[in-house]
Every structure is written in C-alpha cells, then in structure tokens.
Amino acid sequence: MSRKRIDYLSKLRRAVQLLLIQRHRRPGVKGWELKRALGRRYLNIIKLVDEELARFGLTVKTIFTGDVSSPTAEDYDKAIFLVTFREPAKISDVLTAGLRIDDVGALAASLAYINSKGGSINRRELESILIEKLPRWRVDSLIDRFIRLGYLESEGELLRIGWRAKAEIDLSLLSLNLLSSSHEG
Amino acid sequence: MLEADPRRRWFKLGKKSDKRRIERIVKACKYVIKRGSDPFEVDVPRYLKVLRSYIESSLSPEDLALDLNALENVSRIVELQGDWIKSRSSTLYFDPMLIEWKIKSMSLKNLAKVFASAWRPIVSISLISNKGFETAANYWVNLPPLKGRWGRLPEASVGTELTSIEDLIREKLALKGSFSEMLEKFWETLKKKYVEGGVYYWNFICSEDFESSLLKAYMLSFLSTYGYIHLEFDPSSRDYIIIPNERRIESENSYSITVSFSFDEWVRRCKCESKEN
C-alpha cells in the first residue's frame, strides 16, 4: 500500500471518529475542527466518509449557520457536520428514542406549522394549535421539552425551528407528507 | 416669554406629537417582529416618510437615538419582508391555513407516523474523554480503603452530669434573664447614649471581645426590625447613626440594610482603628 493511501485511510478513520464520538454537549463537529484534524482538504475526506457510511444506511449532514444558499469555504468552516440516518426512520425507532407517540405527533404538528409560517411563530399561537389535542399543562411542558432537545429554539416569545430539527428532519418532506396523508382520526 | 409666543407653543406641541408617532412606529414594528405575523402589514414607505420629516427637525441626542431605534426596527421589518417573499415564492411553500387544517383533522398517532416518514435521527456515540478517564483513575488509586476511612471517628462516650444555671451562663449556653428583658435594658442604654450625643453603629458595638460585639449587633438588628430604633447613614463618617425611637414604630416603608459582621471585620473596625486613634 502506498504511503499516500495509508495517510488517506488514517484520515478517513479519524474523520469517522470525530463525526461519531460526541465530544461537546451537542453531537456533531464544527468544520474548523475537522480542518484542524484532517487538513485543508477535509471536505474531500468527508465526501469519502459519506460514501463509506452509505453502506450502513448513514450519511454525513452539514448544517450551516444562517440561511446559506451557495456555501463558501468559510461557511463550511462554521458549519456543523453530523452523521444521520440516510433514509427516514421507522415509527418503532421513534418510540424507542424515549418519546411517546403523542409527543411525536405534537412535535410533527409544531414543526410543520412553524415551517409553513416562514420559520418563526409566537409561542401562544403554537399553544393554541396544540391545546386542541392536549391538555394545557402538557402543552407548556412539551414546548419546553422540544426547546431543551433542540427541536425548537426560543427567543423571548418567538419560537423558531431548532438545530436538531434542521439536522434530523426534512421539513419540506414532513409538510408534503402531512398534506398528502389521509386525515382520519 | 416662551408661553406667550403661539408659534413656539405650536412647535413644542408638534414636536411632542411627532415623538409619539415615532414611538408608535417602534411599537408597531416590534409587535409584528414579536408575533411573527405578516410583515407586509407594516406600511414601510409611510413610516420612512415620517422618520425623514422627524430627523430633519431633530437636534437633541434623545431624538436621534429614538430615530435610530425606529429605523433599526423598520429595517428588521424589511428583512422579514424579504424572507417572507423568498419563502412564498419557493416551490415548497405550504399554506399555513392548509397545514393548520390538516393538523387539526389528524390524530396525534397519524401525525407521529408522518413525523417518522421525514425523520433521519442523529447517530452519535457517548464516551468518557481521555482526561475524564485519567482524573477518575487517579481518584480511584488515591482513594483509601473503606475500612481505613470508617475507622477514624472515636467511639462516642455517653454519660450524664449535673450542672447549674450559673455554669451555663458562664459557658454562654444560657442567658442571664429573658431575652426580652435584655432587649429592654439594651434599648434604655441606647436612649441614654443618644441623649449624650450621636451613637455611631461601629463605635457602639465595639467591645473588648468579639462575642460581646456580636451580641450587640444581633440585638441592634432585632430592635431595628421591630421598630424600636432606626438607622441613618452618615456619608462623612461612612457609618450608620443609631436613633432610638421613644416607642415602637411600625413603618410600612422600611427596608433592610445588610451590615457585614465577621471576625476580620471586627478586628479591622474595633482593634486596628482604635489603635490608630
């Protein structure tokens, strides 16, 4: 094996370790951290890692800070890189993640509604939607829980889509599936 | 005279109402930002016209600050309008009314199924860090055996002996007379001292030993809490003057003052300062 290939393989392993092992309070690793560990061409290594992880049904997801349409090298340095499922999960996976089925339903409703409102909404407006299906005390504690888990972000009375929702949920697909699903029950 | 000049008076009134209009603009913008409602509800061109006319007649820093605040909020609205257009013009725009109707018509169980169809959970592994492991290992190595740690306390010896109230008073475990009697005497002493001249807090509580000073401080705090005395701060001496009341006064407008009292503070105030003097 050539020296170059050995070097590439060791970087690949290091990249997988950095991406998978949670070293901060939140999972994921910053672009500049990958750059420091893997060198200037870290995006090429990440691309290779993504191809390798595809075999196991996983993918590397990049979450940019702010609204980035055509990312620059600087945007990648500031972004967070995470490993997620490549395909959507099963409902049984959701339930084993420690969430009750009605909590997940409320989360789906919250995210789809906030997304349709352009990404931010007043807390009371969301409460008025959820209160139709859940008691008030549970609505309050659920919204606080979604904020704690990172699915929502709060800025005073304003609620936004949180970092975890951006990483884990395809919001357009969620809204599309919601509109195309049958509405019994 | 300023009031006799109608033009000036008109100018004053006009300026005031202009200021109110600017404040209303700030309020309206903040309301839309906070509620996250349609930013096109704000008439930005009209607001800018008002701001322009206001800035032309503004001279004071307060006016300029108000104008700046209003302009900042209006620019935030313009930003939100941009985002709104971007979101509406995208092919993936979903009407909130339709989404709301679907949410209301579906059960939470079905909503959860929809969630799962778009959910790609994060995969991560939680491990102890090298540094954390090293600290834990060092702690474990240096931790003495349980037997050694538990054997340190001497065996408790239980016995009974008789003692007199005088001994208890001498050991400062009991008071001579009741506490209310002590307070009564203390209050009378204070009144006498006050008649002789101003009583400063630290001058008064300084005694030969720390325990006596502490007792005085405790009783003073008790007397002031129940309205038998009140304190006034003297900035020249940076100390409080104790003023005894003739009778108990129950005041609703009183507030608490914290006076630090520690052994170091007592040494500094009562021993070092008395030596200097």
Short mmCIF file of C-alpha atoms in Angstrom, two decimals:
data_model
loop_
_atom_site.label_atom_id
_atom_site.label_comp_id
_atom_site.label_asym_id
_atom_site.label_seq_id
_atom_site.Cartn_x
_atom_site.Cartn_y
_atom_site.Cartn_z
CA MET A 1 0.00 0.00 0.00
CA SER A 2 1.39 3.42 -0.93
CA ARG A 3 2.20 5.98 1.76
CA LYS A 4 -0.40 8.37 0.32
CA ARG A 5 -3.13 5.75 0.57
CA ILE A 6 -2.17 4.86 4.15
CA ASP A 7 -2.32 8.56 5.04
CA TYR A 8 -5.74 8.86 3.41
CA LEU A 9 -7.08 5.81 5.25
CA SER A 10 -5.86 7.07 8.63
CA LYS A 11 -7.57 10.42 7.94
CA LEU A 12 -10.75 8.58 6.98
CA ARG A 13 -10.72 6.70 10.31
CA ARG A 14 -10.01 9.88 12.24
CA ALA A 15 -12.88 11.66 10.45
CA VAL A 16 -15.34 8.85 11.34
CA GLN A 17 -14.22 9.03 15.00
CA LEU A 18 -14.63 12.80 15.09
CA LEU A 19 -18.05 12.65 13.49
CA LEU A 20 -19.44 9.82 15.60
CA ILE A 21 -17.99 10.40 19.05
CA GLN A 22 -19.82 13.14 20.90
CA ARG A 23 -17.24 15.46 22.42
CA HIS A 24 -19.40 18.50 23.16
CA ARG A 25 -22.81 18.94 24.75
CA ARG A 26 -24.35 18.71 21.29
CA PRO A 27 -23.46 15.96 18.82
CA GLY A 28 -21.54 16.86 15.69
CA VAL A 29 -18.27 18.56 14.92
CA LYS A 30 -17.52 22.04 13.56
CA GLY A 31 -15.95 22.46 10.12
CA TRP A 32 -12.89 24.23 11.53
CA GLU A 33 -12.31 21.34 13.95
CA LEU A 34 -12.31 18.89 11.02
CA LYS A 35 -9.98 21.21 9.11
CA ARG A 36 -7.55 21.27 12.05
CA ALA A 37 -7.58 17.47 12.37
CA LEU A 38 -7.73 16.45 8.70
CA GLY A 39 -6.10 19.31 6.85
CA ARG A 40 -7.20 21.85 4.27
CA ARG A 41 -8.88 19.24 2.05
CA TYR A 42 -11.17 17.98 4.78
CA LEU A 43 -14.28 18.26 2.60
CA ASN A 44 -12.86 15.58 0.25
CA ILE A 45 -12.34 13.26 3.24
CA ILE A 46 -15.90 13.95 4.44
CA LYS A 47 -17.19 13.06 0.97
CA LEU A 48 -15.35 9.74 1.18
CA VAL A 49 -16.68 9.12 4.70
CA ASP A 50 -20.19 9.76 3.38
CA GLU A 51 -19.70 7.17 0.65
CA GLU A 52 -18.42 4.63 3.18
CA LEU A 53 -21.26 5.32 5.63
CA ALA A 54 -23.84 4.85 2.83
CA ARG A 55 -23.13 1.11 3.10
CA PHE A 56 -24.54 1.21 6.64
CA GLY A 57 -27.55 3.41 5.80
CA LEU A 58 -25.94 6.53 7.26
CA THR A 59 -24.94 9.89 5.83
CA VAL A 60 -22.94 12.98 6.78
CA LYS A 61 -25.16 16.02 7.11
CA THR A 62 -23.90 19.60 7.03
CA ILE A 63 -25.82 22.24 8.99
CA PHE A 64 -24.88 25.78 8.04
CA THR A 65 -25.31 28.68 10.41
CA GLY A 66 -27.94 31.01 8.98
CA ASP A 67 -29.53 30.91 5.54
CA VAL A 68 -26.84 29.74 3.12
CA SER A 69 -27.82 29.07 -0.50
CA SER A 70 -24.36 28.68 -2.15
CA PRO A 71 -21.86 27.87 0.64
CA THR A 72 -18.31 29.22 0.61
CA ALA A 73 -15.24 27.66 2.28
CA GLU A 74 -15.85 29.96 5.26
CA ASP A 75 -19.47 28.75 5.56
CA TYR A 76 -18.21 25.15 5.67
CA ASP A 77 -15.71 26.05 8.41
CA LYS A 78 -18.52 27.49 10.55
CA ALA A 79 -20.97 24.66 9.74
CA ILE A 80 -21.68 21.61 11.93
CA PHE A 81 -21.13 18.13 10.47
CA LEU A 82 -23.22 15.26 11.82
CA VAL A 83 -23.97 11.65 10.99
CA THR A 84 -27.66 10.85 10.49
CA PHE A 85 -29.76 8.03 9.04
CA ARG A 86 -29.67 8.12 5.23
CA GLU A 87 -33.30 7.02 4.91
CA PRO A 88 -36.25 8.03 7.12
CA ALA A 89 -36.63 6.02 10.33
CA LYS A 90 -39.46 3.70 11.27
CA ILE A 91 -42.12 4.65 13.78
CA SER A 92 -40.73 1.97 16.13
CA ASP A 93 -37.34 3.80 16.06
CA VAL A 94 -39.09 6.98 17.15
CA LEU A 95 -40.73 5.25 20.07
CA THR A 96 -37.52 3.62 21.25
CA ALA A 97 -35.84 7.06 21.27
CA GLY A 98 -37.71 7.87 24.51
CA LEU A 99 -40.59 9.83 23.03
CA ARG A 100 -44.28 8.98 23.45
CA ILE A 101 -46.38 8.69 20.31
CA ASP A 102 -48.49 11.75 21.17
CA ASP A 103 -45.33 13.76 21.97
CA VAL A 104 -44.04 12.91 18.49
CA GLY A 105 -47.41 13.88 16.98
CA ALA A 106 -47.24 17.25 18.75
CA LEU A 107 -43.66 17.71 17.53
CA ALA A 108 -44.71 16.97 13.94
CA ALA A 109 -47.58 19.47 14.21
CA SER A 110 -45.31 22.14 15.74
CA LEU A 111 -42.58 21.82 13.12
CA ALA A 112 -44.94 21.66 10.13
CA TYR A 113 -46.86 24.69 11.36
CA ILE A 114 -43.75 26.79 12.15
CA ASN A 115 -42.26 25.85 8.78
CA SER A 116 -45.42 26.95 6.98
CA LYS A 117 -45.26 30.28 8.85
CA GLY A 118 -41.81 31.03 7.46
CA GLY A 119 -39.72 29.56 10.28
CA SER A 120 -40.82 31.59 13.30
CA ILE A 121 -44.01 31.89 15.28
CA ASN A 122 -45.31 33.33 18.55
CA ARG A 123 -45.39 30.75 21.36
CA ARG A 124 -49.04 31.47 22.13
CA GLU A 125 -50.03 30.76 18.53
CA LEU A 126 -48.43 27.32 18.71
CA GLU A 127 -50.02 26.69 22.11
CA SER A 128 -53.45 27.44 20.63
CA ILE A 129 -52.86 24.77 17.93
CA LEU A 130 -51.62 22.09 20.34
CA ILE A 131 -54.19 22.79 23.03
CA GLU A 132 -56.90 21.33 20.78
CA LYS A 133 -55.42 17.86 21.22
CA LEU A 134 -53.51 18.03 24.51
CA PRO A 135 -54.19 19.47 27.98
CA ARG A 136 -52.66 22.92 28.66
CA TRP A 137 -50.15 21.71 31.27
CA ARG A 138 -48.77 19.15 28.84
CA VAL A 139 -48.57 21.70 26.02
CA ASP A 140 -46.40 24.01 28.16
CA SER A 141 -44.08 21.24 29.30
CA LEU A 142 -43.89 19.71 25.80
CA ILE A 143 -42.84 23.00 24.17
CA ASP A 144 -40.19 23.45 26.88
CA ARG A 145 -39.01 19.87 26.25
CA PHE A 146 -38.79 20.43 22.47
CA ILE A 147 -36.67 23.52 23.21
CA ARG A 148 -34.42 21.52 25.57
CA LEU A 149 -33.97 18.77 22.98
CA GLY A 150 -33.05 21.33 20.31
CA TYR A 151 -36.08 20.76 18.05
CA LEU A 152 -37.24 24.32 18.75
CA GLU A 153 -35.40 27.49 19.68
CA SER A 154 -36.92 30.29 21.69
CA GLU A 155 -36.11 33.97 21.52
CA GLY A 156 -38.36 35.66 24.05
CA GLU A 157 -41.90 34.84 22.97
CA LEU A 158 -40.80 33.81 19.48
CA LEU A 159 -40.27 30.14 18.59
CA ARG A 160 -38.05 29.00 15.70
CA ILE A 161 -37.01 25.71 14.15
CA GLY A 162 -34.11 24.38 16.30
CA TRP A 163 -30.72 22.97 15.32
CA ARG A 164 -31.79 19.34 15.87
CA ALA A 165 -34.87 19.69 13.67
CA LYS A 166 -32.69 21.18 10.91
CA ALA A 167 -30.32 18.21 11.24
CA GLU A 168 -32.83 15.39 11.60
CA ILE A 169 -35.99 16.38 9.79
CA ASP A 170 -36.63 17.06 6.13
CA LEU A 171 -39.15 19.81 6.81
CA SER A 172 -40.41 20.05 3.23
CA LEU A 173 -40.97 16.29 3.15
CA LEU A 174 -42.75 16.50 6.50
CA SER A 175 -45.18 19.15 5.23
CA LEU A 176 -45.65 17.32 1.93
CA ASN A 177 -46.40 14.02 3.67
CA LEU A 178 -48.73 15.80 6.05
CA LEU A 179 -50.75 17.32 3.22
CA SER A 180 -50.84 14.09 1.21
CA SER A 181 -51.80 11.82 4.11
CA SER A 182 -55.38 10.79 4.77
CA HIS A 183 -56.91 12.82 7.58
CA GLU A 184 -58.94 10.31 9.53
CA GLY A 185 -58.97 10.33 13.28
CA MET B 1 -41.86 84.70 27.12
CA LEU B 2 -41.95 81.18 25.78
CA GLU B 3 -45.61 80.52 26.61
CA ALA B 4 -46.74 83.87 25.15
CA ASP B 5 -45.39 83.01 21.72
CA PRO B 6 -48.08 80.90 19.97
CA ARG B 7 -45.69 79.74 17.24
CA ARG B 8 -43.26 78.41 19.80
CA ARG B 9 -46.09 76.73 21.65
CA TRP B 10 -47.30 75.14 18.46
CA PHE B 11 -43.77 73.99 17.72
CA LYS B 12 -43.49 72.41 21.16
CA LEU B 13 -46.79 70.56 20.77
CA GLY B 14 -45.94 69.44 17.23
CA LYS B 15 -42.58 68.07 18.36
CA LYS B 16 -44.21 66.16 21.17
CA SER B 17 -46.77 64.55 18.89
CA ASP B 18 -44.02 63.72 16.36
CA LYS B 19 -42.13 61.95 19.11
CA ARG B 20 -45.26 59.97 19.96
CA ARG B 21 -45.66 58.98 16.31
CA ILE B 22 -42.07 57.67 16.21
CA GLU B 23 -42.67 55.72 19.41
CA ARG B 24 -45.81 54.25 17.81
CA ILE B 25 -43.73 53.18 14.77
CA VAL B 26 -41.24 51.40 17.05
CA LYS B 27 -44.10 49.73 18.92
CA ALA B 28 -45.85 48.60 15.70
CA CYS B 29 -42.65 47.14 14.25
CA LYS B 30 -41.79 45.35 17.48
CA TYR B 31 -45.31 43.91 17.64
CA VAL B 32 -45.03 42.39 14.14
CA ILE B 33 -41.50 41.07 14.86
CA LYS B 34 -42.60 39.55 18.16
CA ARG B 35 -45.78 37.96 16.82
CA GLY B 36 -44.12 36.68 13.67
CA SER B 37 -47.14 37.88 11.70
CA ASP B 38 -47.24 39.11 8.08
CA PRO B 39 -44.52 41.81 7.81
CA PHE B 40 -46.39 43.40 4.89
CA GLU B 41 -48.94 44.64 7.41
CA VAL B 42 -46.39 47.38 8.12
CA ASP B 43 -46.54 50.36 5.74
CA VAL B 44 -42.77 50.81 5.41
CA PRO B 45 -42.77 53.71 2.83
CA ARG B 46 -45.11 55.79 5.02
CA TYR B 47 -43.02 55.08 8.13
CA LEU B 48 -39.84 56.12 6.33
CA LYS B 49 -41.51 59.39 5.25
CA VAL B 50 -42.43 60.13 8.87
CA LEU B 51 -38.91 59.29 10.03
CA ARG B 52 -37.38 61.57 7.40
CA SER B 53 -39.51 64.56 8.44
CA TYR B 54 -38.71 63.84 12.09
CA ILE B 55 -34.94 63.65 11.60
CA GLU B 56 -34.95 66.99 9.75
CA SER B 57 -36.33 68.79 12.81
CA SER B 58 -34.43 66.72 15.41
CA LEU B 59 -31.45 68.17 17.18
CA SER B 60 -31.16 66.54 20.60
CA PRO B 61 -29.31 63.22 21.13
CA GLU B 62 -32.54 61.71 22.55
CA ASP B 63 -34.37 62.47 19.28
CA LEU B 64 -31.56 60.99 17.23
CA ALA B 65 -31.49 57.85 19.42
CA LEU B 66 -35.25 57.45 19.02
CA ASP B 67 -34.99 57.91 15.27
CA LEU B 68 -32.17 55.33 15.12
CA ASN B 69 -34.20 52.85 17.13
CA ALA B 70 -37.20 53.31 14.81
CA LEU B 71 -35.04 52.96 11.71
CA GLU B 72 -33.48 49.77 13.07
CA ASN B 73 -36.92 48.25 13.66
CA VAL B 74 -38.18 49.29 10.22
CA SER B 75 -35.09 47.73 8.60
CA ARG B 76 -35.80 44.50 10.53
CA ILE B 77 -39.30 44.55 9.00
CA VAL B 78 -37.79 44.97 5.51
CA GLU B 79 -35.56 41.95 6.25
CA LEU B 80 -38.61 39.92 7.32
CA GLN B 81 -40.46 41.00 4.16
CA GLY B 82 -37.52 39.67 2.12
CA ASP B 83 -37.64 36.33 3.94
CA TRP B 84 -41.41 36.21 3.51
CA ILE B 85 -41.19 36.69 -0.27
CA LYS B 86 -38.41 34.11 -0.52
CA SER B 87 -40.46 31.57 1.41
CA ARG B 88 -43.70 32.24 -0.52
CA SER B 89 -42.05 32.18 -3.94
CA SER B 90 -40.35 28.83 -3.28
CA THR B 91 -41.92 25.75 -4.85
CA LEU B 92 -42.03 24.20 -1.40
CA TYR B 93 -44.30 26.82 0.11
CA PHE B 94 -47.07 25.34 2.21
CA ASP B 95 -50.12 27.39 3.04
CA PRO B 96 -50.31 27.71 6.86
CA MET B 97 -54.12 27.56 6.76
CA LEU B 98 -53.99 24.22 4.95
CA ILE B 99 -51.32 22.87 7.32
CA GLU B 100 -53.37 24.00 10.33
CA TRP B 101 -56.47 22.34 8.96
CA LYS B 102 -54.58 19.08 8.38
CA ILE B 103 -53.05 19.19 11.88
CA LYS B 104 -56.49 19.69 13.41
CA SER B 105 -58.07 16.91 11.39
CA MET B 106 -55.41 14.26 12.06
CA SER B 107 -54.87 12.18 15.20
CA LEU B 108 -51.60 12.51 17.12
CA LYS B 109 -50.78 8.90 16.19
CA ASN B 110 -51.05 9.67 12.47
CA LEU B 111 -49.05 12.86 12.95
CA ALA B 112 -46.33 10.75 14.59
CA LYS B 113 -46.30 8.44 11.55
CA VAL B 114 -45.87 11.47 9.27
CA PHE B 115 -43.02 12.63 11.51
CA ALA B 116 -41.26 9.28 11.20
CA SER B 117 -41.52 9.46 7.40
CA ALA B 118 -39.35 12.60 7.41
CA TRP B 119 -37.12 11.82 10.42
CA ARG B 120 -33.47 10.89 9.99
CA PRO B 121 -32.13 10.69 13.54
CA ILE B 122 -28.63 11.80 14.50
CA VAL B 123 -26.17 8.98 15.20
CA SER B 124 -23.55 9.63 17.87
CA ILE B 125 -21.57 7.72 20.48
CA SER B 126 -21.11 8.99 24.02
CA LEU B 127 -17.75 8.13 25.57
CA ILE B 128 -15.75 9.27 28.55
CA SER B 129 -12.91 11.55 27.46
CA ASN B 130 -9.21 10.66 28.00
CA LYS B 131 -8.88 13.48 30.52
CA GLY B 132 -12.01 12.38 32.38
CA PHE B 133 -10.76 8.80 32.47
CA GLU B 134 -7.36 9.93 33.80
CA THR B 135 -8.98 12.00 36.58
CA ALA B 136 -11.24 9.10 37.54
CA ALA B 137 -8.31 6.64 37.57
CA ASN B 138 -6.20 8.98 39.75
CA TYR B 139 -9.09 9.40 42.17
CA TRP B 140 -9.55 5.63 42.42
CA VAL B 141 -5.84 5.00 43.01
CA ASN B 142 -5.63 7.63 45.76
CA LEU B 143 -8.89 6.61 47.45
CA PRO B 144 -8.05 4.97 50.85
CA PRO B 145 -9.73 1.64 51.67
CA LEU B 146 -13.21 1.80 53.15
CA LYS B 147 -12.01 0.21 56.39
CA GLY B 148 -9.47 2.97 56.95
CA ARG B 149 -11.97 5.73 56.19
CA TRP B 150 -14.63 4.37 58.51
CA GLY B 151 -12.34 3.69 61.44
CA ARG B 152 -11.31 7.30 62.02
CA LEU B 153 -14.04 8.51 64.35
CA PRO B 154 -13.50 7.84 68.10
CA GLU B 155 -16.12 5.86 69.90
CA ALA B 156 -18.82 8.07 71.32
CA SER B 157 -18.95 8.13 75.11
CA VAL B 158 -22.35 8.80 76.57
CA GLY B 159 -22.70 9.96 80.16
CA THR B 160 -24.76 12.39 82.25
CA GLU B 161 -23.60 15.06 84.69
CA LEU B 162 -25.39 17.78 86.63
CA THR B 163 -24.71 21.47 86.03
CA SER B 164 -26.04 24.73 87.45
CA ILE B 165 -27.65 27.62 85.52
CA GLU B 166 -24.74 29.87 86.59
CA ASP B 167 -22.31 27.48 84.90
CA LEU B 168 -24.41 27.53 81.75
CA ILE B 169 -24.42 31.35 81.77
CA ARG B 170 -20.66 31.35 82.30
CA GLU B 171 -20.23 28.93 79.38
CA LYS B 172 -22.53 31.20 77.33
CA LEU B 173 -25.03 28.39 76.83
CA ALA B 174 -27.84 30.23 78.62
CA LEU B 175 -28.89 33.86 79.01
CA LYS B 176 -28.98 35.83 82.23
CA GLY B 177 -32.69 36.71 82.46
CA SER B 178 -35.03 36.53 79.49
CA PHE B 179 -34.15 37.82 76.05
CA SER B 180 -36.94 40.43 76.19
CA GLU B 181 -35.51 41.79 79.46
CA MET B 182 -32.09 42.01 77.85
CA LEU B 183 -33.55 43.88 74.89
CA GLU B 184 -35.42 46.26 77.18
CA LYS B 185 -32.20 47.12 79.06
CA PHE B 186 -30.28 47.45 75.80
CA TRP B 187 -32.88 49.86 74.37
CA GLU B 188 -32.75 52.00 77.52
CA THR B 189 -28.93 52.14 77.34
CA LEU B 190 -29.18 53.26 73.73
CA LYS B 191 -31.65 56.02 74.58
CA LYS B 192 -29.34 57.33 77.27
CA LYS B 193 -26.32 57.26 74.97
CA TYR B 194 -28.30 59.06 72.26
CA VAL B 195 -29.19 61.90 74.63
CA GLU B 196 -25.49 62.27 75.46
CA GLY B 197 -24.58 62.56 71.76
CA GLY B 198 -24.82 60.75 68.36
CA VAL B 199 -24.32 57.00 68.53
CA TYR B 200 -22.45 55.51 65.60
CA TYR B 201 -23.07 51.87 64.80
CA TRP B 202 -19.49 50.61 64.88
CA ASN B 203 -18.49 52.79 67.87
CA PHE B 204 -21.41 51.37 69.76
CA ILE B 205 -20.96 47.70 69.04
CA CYS B 206 -17.16 47.63 69.52
CA SER B 207 -16.43 45.81 72.78
CA GLU B 208 -13.47 44.13 74.39
CA ASP B 209 -14.26 40.74 72.91
CA PHE B 210 -15.80 39.55 69.66
CA GLU B 211 -18.70 37.68 71.33
CA SER B 212 -19.98 40.81 73.12
CA SER B 213 -19.80 42.84 69.88
CA LEU B 214 -21.70 40.10 68.07
CA LEU B 215 -24.41 40.07 70.75
CA LYS B 216 -24.79 43.86 70.45
CA ALA B 217 -25.04 43.63 66.65
CA TYR B 218 -27.65 40.89 66.98
CA MET B 219 -29.75 42.88 69.43
CA LEU B 220 -29.49 46.03 67.30
CA SER B 221 -30.77 44.15 64.28
CA PHE B 222 -33.61 42.81 66.41
CA LEU B 223 -34.53 46.29 67.69
CA SER B 224 -34.45 47.85 64.21
CA THR B 225 -36.54 45.03 62.69
CA TYR B 226 -39.29 45.56 65.27
CA GLY B 227 -39.21 49.39 65.01
CA TYR B 228 -37.56 50.26 68.35
CA ILE B 229 -34.69 52.06 66.63
CA HIS B 230 -33.90 53.32 63.14
CA LEU B 231 -30.62 53.88 61.31
CA GLU B 232 -29.46 56.84 59.26
CA PHE B 233 -26.40 56.77 57.04
CA ASP B 234 -23.79 59.48 57.65
CA PRO B 235 -21.74 59.87 54.43
CA SER B 236 -18.96 61.86 56.18
CA SER B 237 -18.08 59.02 58.57
CA ARG B 238 -19.39 56.29 56.21
CA ASP B 239 -21.19 54.75 59.18
CA TYR B 240 -24.79 54.47 60.39
CA ILE B 241 -26.15 56.64 63.23
CA ILE B 242 -28.42 54.71 65.60
CA ILE B 243 -31.52 56.73 66.52
CA PRO B 244 -33.67 55.11 69.24
CA ASN B 245 -37.42 55.70 68.95
CA GLU B 246 -39.36 56.77 72.03
CA ARG B 247 -41.79 53.95 71.42
CA ARG B 248 -42.16 51.16 68.91
CA ILE B 249 -42.97 52.47 65.40
CA GLU B 250 -44.41 50.12 62.79
CA SER B 251 -43.39 51.52 59.43
CA GLU B 252 -44.55 50.03 56.13
CA ASN B 253 -41.89 51.89 54.14
CA SER B 254 -38.91 50.37 55.90
CA TYR B 255 -36.25 48.37 54.08
CA SER B 256 -33.42 46.05 55.09
CA ILE B 257 -29.77 47.08 55.37
CA THR B 258 -27.01 44.48 55.28
CA VAL B 259 -24.07 45.15 57.58
CA SER B 260 -21.18 42.74 57.18
CA PHE B 261 -20.01 41.38 60.52
CA SER B 262 -17.19 38.89 60.61
CA PHE B 263 -14.19 38.38 62.87
CA ASP B 264 -11.87 40.05 60.33
CA GLU B 265 -14.23 43.00 60.02
CA TRP B 266 -14.42 43.26 63.82
CA VAL B 267 -10.59 43.23 64.13
CA ARG B 268 -10.30 45.90 61.41
CA ARG B 269 -13.01 48.14 62.84
CA CYS B 270 -12.60 47.65 66.58
CA LYS B 271 -8.95 46.74 67.11
CA CYS B 272 -6.96 48.33 64.26
CA GLU B 273 -8.94 51.61 64.17
CA SER B 274 -8.88 52.02 67.95
CA LYS B 275 -5.08 51.58 67.86
CA GLU B 276 -4.79 54.21 65.10
CA ASN B 277 -6.91 56.62 67.10
#
